[in-house]
């Protein structure tokens, strides 16, 4: 009998990529500017 036994694959943790974090930060900044919390974003 084979010793190779594959178990149930573990669920991968949900992690944003670097691009995903950049998009999320830009959307958050746009939302804060739109709401009037930030008056100016220096970019």
Tab-separated table of N, CA and C in Angstrom:
chain	number	residue	atom	x	y	z
A	1	UNK	N	0.851	-1.186	0.000
A	1	UNK	CA	0.000	0.000	0.000
A	1	UNK	C	0.888	1.238	0.000
A	2	UNK	N	0.449	2.255	-0.654
A	2	UNK	CA	1.249	3.464	-0.809
A	2	UNK	C	1.204	4.311	0.456
A	3	UNK	N	2.347	4.911	0.741
A	3	UNK	CA	2.437	5.815	1.888
A	3	UNK	C	2.022	7.232	1.525
A	4	UNK	N	1.842	7.504	0.215
A	4	UNK	CA	1.453	8.832	-0.239
A	4	UNK	C	-0.041	9.027	-0.023
A	5	UNK	N	-0.397	9.759	0.994
A	5	UNK	CA	-1.802	10.036	1.270
A	5	UNK	C	-1.981	11.543	1.235
A	6	UNK	N	-2.826	11.996	0.329
A	6	UNK	CA	-3.082	13.432	0.240
A	6	UNK	C	-4.258	13.780	1.140
A	7	UNK	N	-4.021	14.729	2.014
A	7	UNK	CA	-5.086	15.172	2.898
A	7	UNK	C	-5.952	16.218	2.220
A	8	UNK	N	-6.893	16.699	2.945
A	8	UNK	CA	-7.763	17.765	2.436
A	8	UNK	C	-6.925	19.033	2.335
A	9	UNK	N	-6.941	19.682	1.164
A	9	UNK	CA	-6.137	20.900	1.033
A	9	UNK	C	-6.615	21.985	1.989
A	10	UNK	N	-5.652	22.663	2.607
A	10	UNK	CA	-5.995	23.739	3.542
A	10	UNK	C	-6.497	24.943	2.768
A	11	UNK	N	-7.441	25.648	3.356
A	11	UNK	CA	-7.956	26.859	2.703
A	11	UNK	C	-6.887	27.920	2.718
A	12	UNK	N	-6.720	28.562	1.581
A	12	UNK	CA	-5.726	29.622	1.465
A	12	UNK	C	-6.261	30.890	2.100
A	13	UNK	N	-5.414	31.552	2.874
A	13	UNK	CA	-5.817	32.808	3.492
A	13	UNK	C	-6.033	33.867	2.441
A	14	UNK	N	-7.059	34.691	2.613
A	14	UNK	CA	-7.371	35.738	1.651
A	14	UNK	C	-6.413	36.898	1.876
A	15	UNK	N	-5.543	37.108	0.897
A	15	UNK	CA	-4.540	38.161	1.002
A	15	UNK	C	-4.569	38.981	-0.282
A	16	UNK	N	-4.594	40.304	-0.128
A	16	UNK	CA	-4.545	41.180	-1.296
A	16	UNK	C	-3.120	41.277	-1.813
A	17	UNK	N	-2.989	41.382	-3.105
A	17	UNK	CA	-1.678	41.601	-3.697
A	17	UNK	C	-1.292	43.063	-3.511
A	18	UNK	N	-0.085	43.384	-3.903
A	18	UNK	CA	0.367	44.772	-3.789
A	18	UNK	C	-0.496	45.696	-4.639
A	19	UNK	N	-0.855	45.235	-5.827
A	19	UNK	CA	-1.743	46.033	-6.684
A	19	UNK	C	-3.110	46.226	-6.026
A	20	UNK	N	-3.600	45.202	-5.408
A	20	UNK	CA	-4.896	45.289	-4.727
A	20	UNK	C	-4.879	46.294	-3.595
A	21	UNK	N	-3.774	46.294	-2.822
A	21	UNK	CA	-3.649	47.270	-1.737
A	21	UNK	C	-3.569	48.693	-2.287
A	22	UNK	N	-2.875	48.877	-3.414
A	22	UNK	CA	-2.759	50.207	-4.010
A	22	UNK	C	-4.118	50.718	-4.479
A	23	UNK	N	-4.890	49.844	-5.091
A	23	UNK	CA	-6.233	50.227	-5.551
A	23	UNK	C	-7.129	50.542	-4.360
A	24	UNK	N	-7.055	49.727	-3.324
A	24	UNK	CA	-7.869	49.961	-2.132
A	24	UNK	C	-7.510	51.290	-1.473
A	25	UNK	N	-6.216	51.601	-1.401
A	25	UNK	CA	-5.785	52.872	-0.801
A	25	UNK	C	-6.252	54.054	-1.637
A	26	UNK	N	-6.174	53.928	-2.969
A	26	UNK	CA	-6.618	55.014	-3.842
A	26	UNK	C	-8.129	55.232	-3.720
A	27	UNK	N	-8.881	54.163	-3.659
A	27	UNK	CA	-10.337	54.296	-3.502
A	27	UNK	C	-10.695	54.919	-2.159
A	28	UNK	N	-9.977	54.522	-1.113
A	28	UNK	CA	-10.219	55.105	0.202
A	28	UNK	C	-9.892	56.595	0.207
A	29	UNK	N	-8.770	56.967	-0.410
A	29	UNK	CA	-8.404	58.380	-0.484
A	29	UNK	C	-9.440	59.164	-1.286
A	30	UNK	N	-9.917	58.593	-2.397
A	30	UNK	CA	-10.934	59.267	-3.198
A	30	UNK	C	-12.227	59.441	-2.412
A	31	UNK	N	-12.576	58.437	-1.637
A	31	UNK	CA	-13.787	58.527	-0.808
A	31	UNK	C	-13.646	59.606	0.261
A	32	UNK	N	-12.467	59.686	0.877
A	32	UNK	CA	-12.250	60.711	1.904
A	32	UNK	C	-12.246	62.112	1.312
A	33	UNK	N	-11.695	62.287	0.112
A	33	UNK	CA	-11.726	63.591	-0.549
A	33	UNK	C	-13.157	63.950	-0.910
A	34	UNK	N	-13.902	62.970	-1.429
A	34	UNK	CA	-15.294	63.196	-1.833
A	34	UNK	C	-16.162	63.579	-0.630
A	35	UNK	N	-15.888	62.955	0.518
A	35	UNK	CA	-16.654	63.236	1.726
A	35	UNK	C	-16.239	64.552	2.379
A	36	UNK	N	-15.097	65.117	1.948
A	36	UNK	CA	-14.659	66.380	2.514
A	36	UNK	C	-13.751	66.236	3.714
A	37	UNK	N	-13.375	65.017	4.042
A	37	UNK	CA	-12.483	64.816	5.186
A	37	UNK	C	-11.086	65.312	4.843
A	38	UNK	N	-10.634	65.000	3.632
A	38	UNK	CA	-9.343	65.493	3.156
A	38	UNK	C	-9.593	66.605	2.141
A	39	UNK	N	-8.883	67.698	2.308
A	39	UNK	CA	-9.064	68.812	1.380
A	39	UNK	C	-8.131	68.688	0.172
A	40	UNK	N	-6.984	68.052	0.392
A	40	UNK	CA	-5.995	67.966	-0.691
A	40	UNK	C	-5.138	66.719	-0.485
A	41	UNK	N	-4.942	65.972	-1.554
A	41	UNK	CA	-4.047	64.806	-1.521
A	41	UNK	C	-2.846	65.149	-2.376
A	42	UNK	N	-1.656	65.196	-1.774
A	42	UNK	CA	-0.467	65.619	-2.527
A	42	UNK	C	0.089	64.529	-3.438
A	43	UNK	N	-0.583	64.272	-4.519
A	43	UNK	CA	-0.041	63.347	-5.502
A	43	UNK	C	-0.251	63.947	-6.796
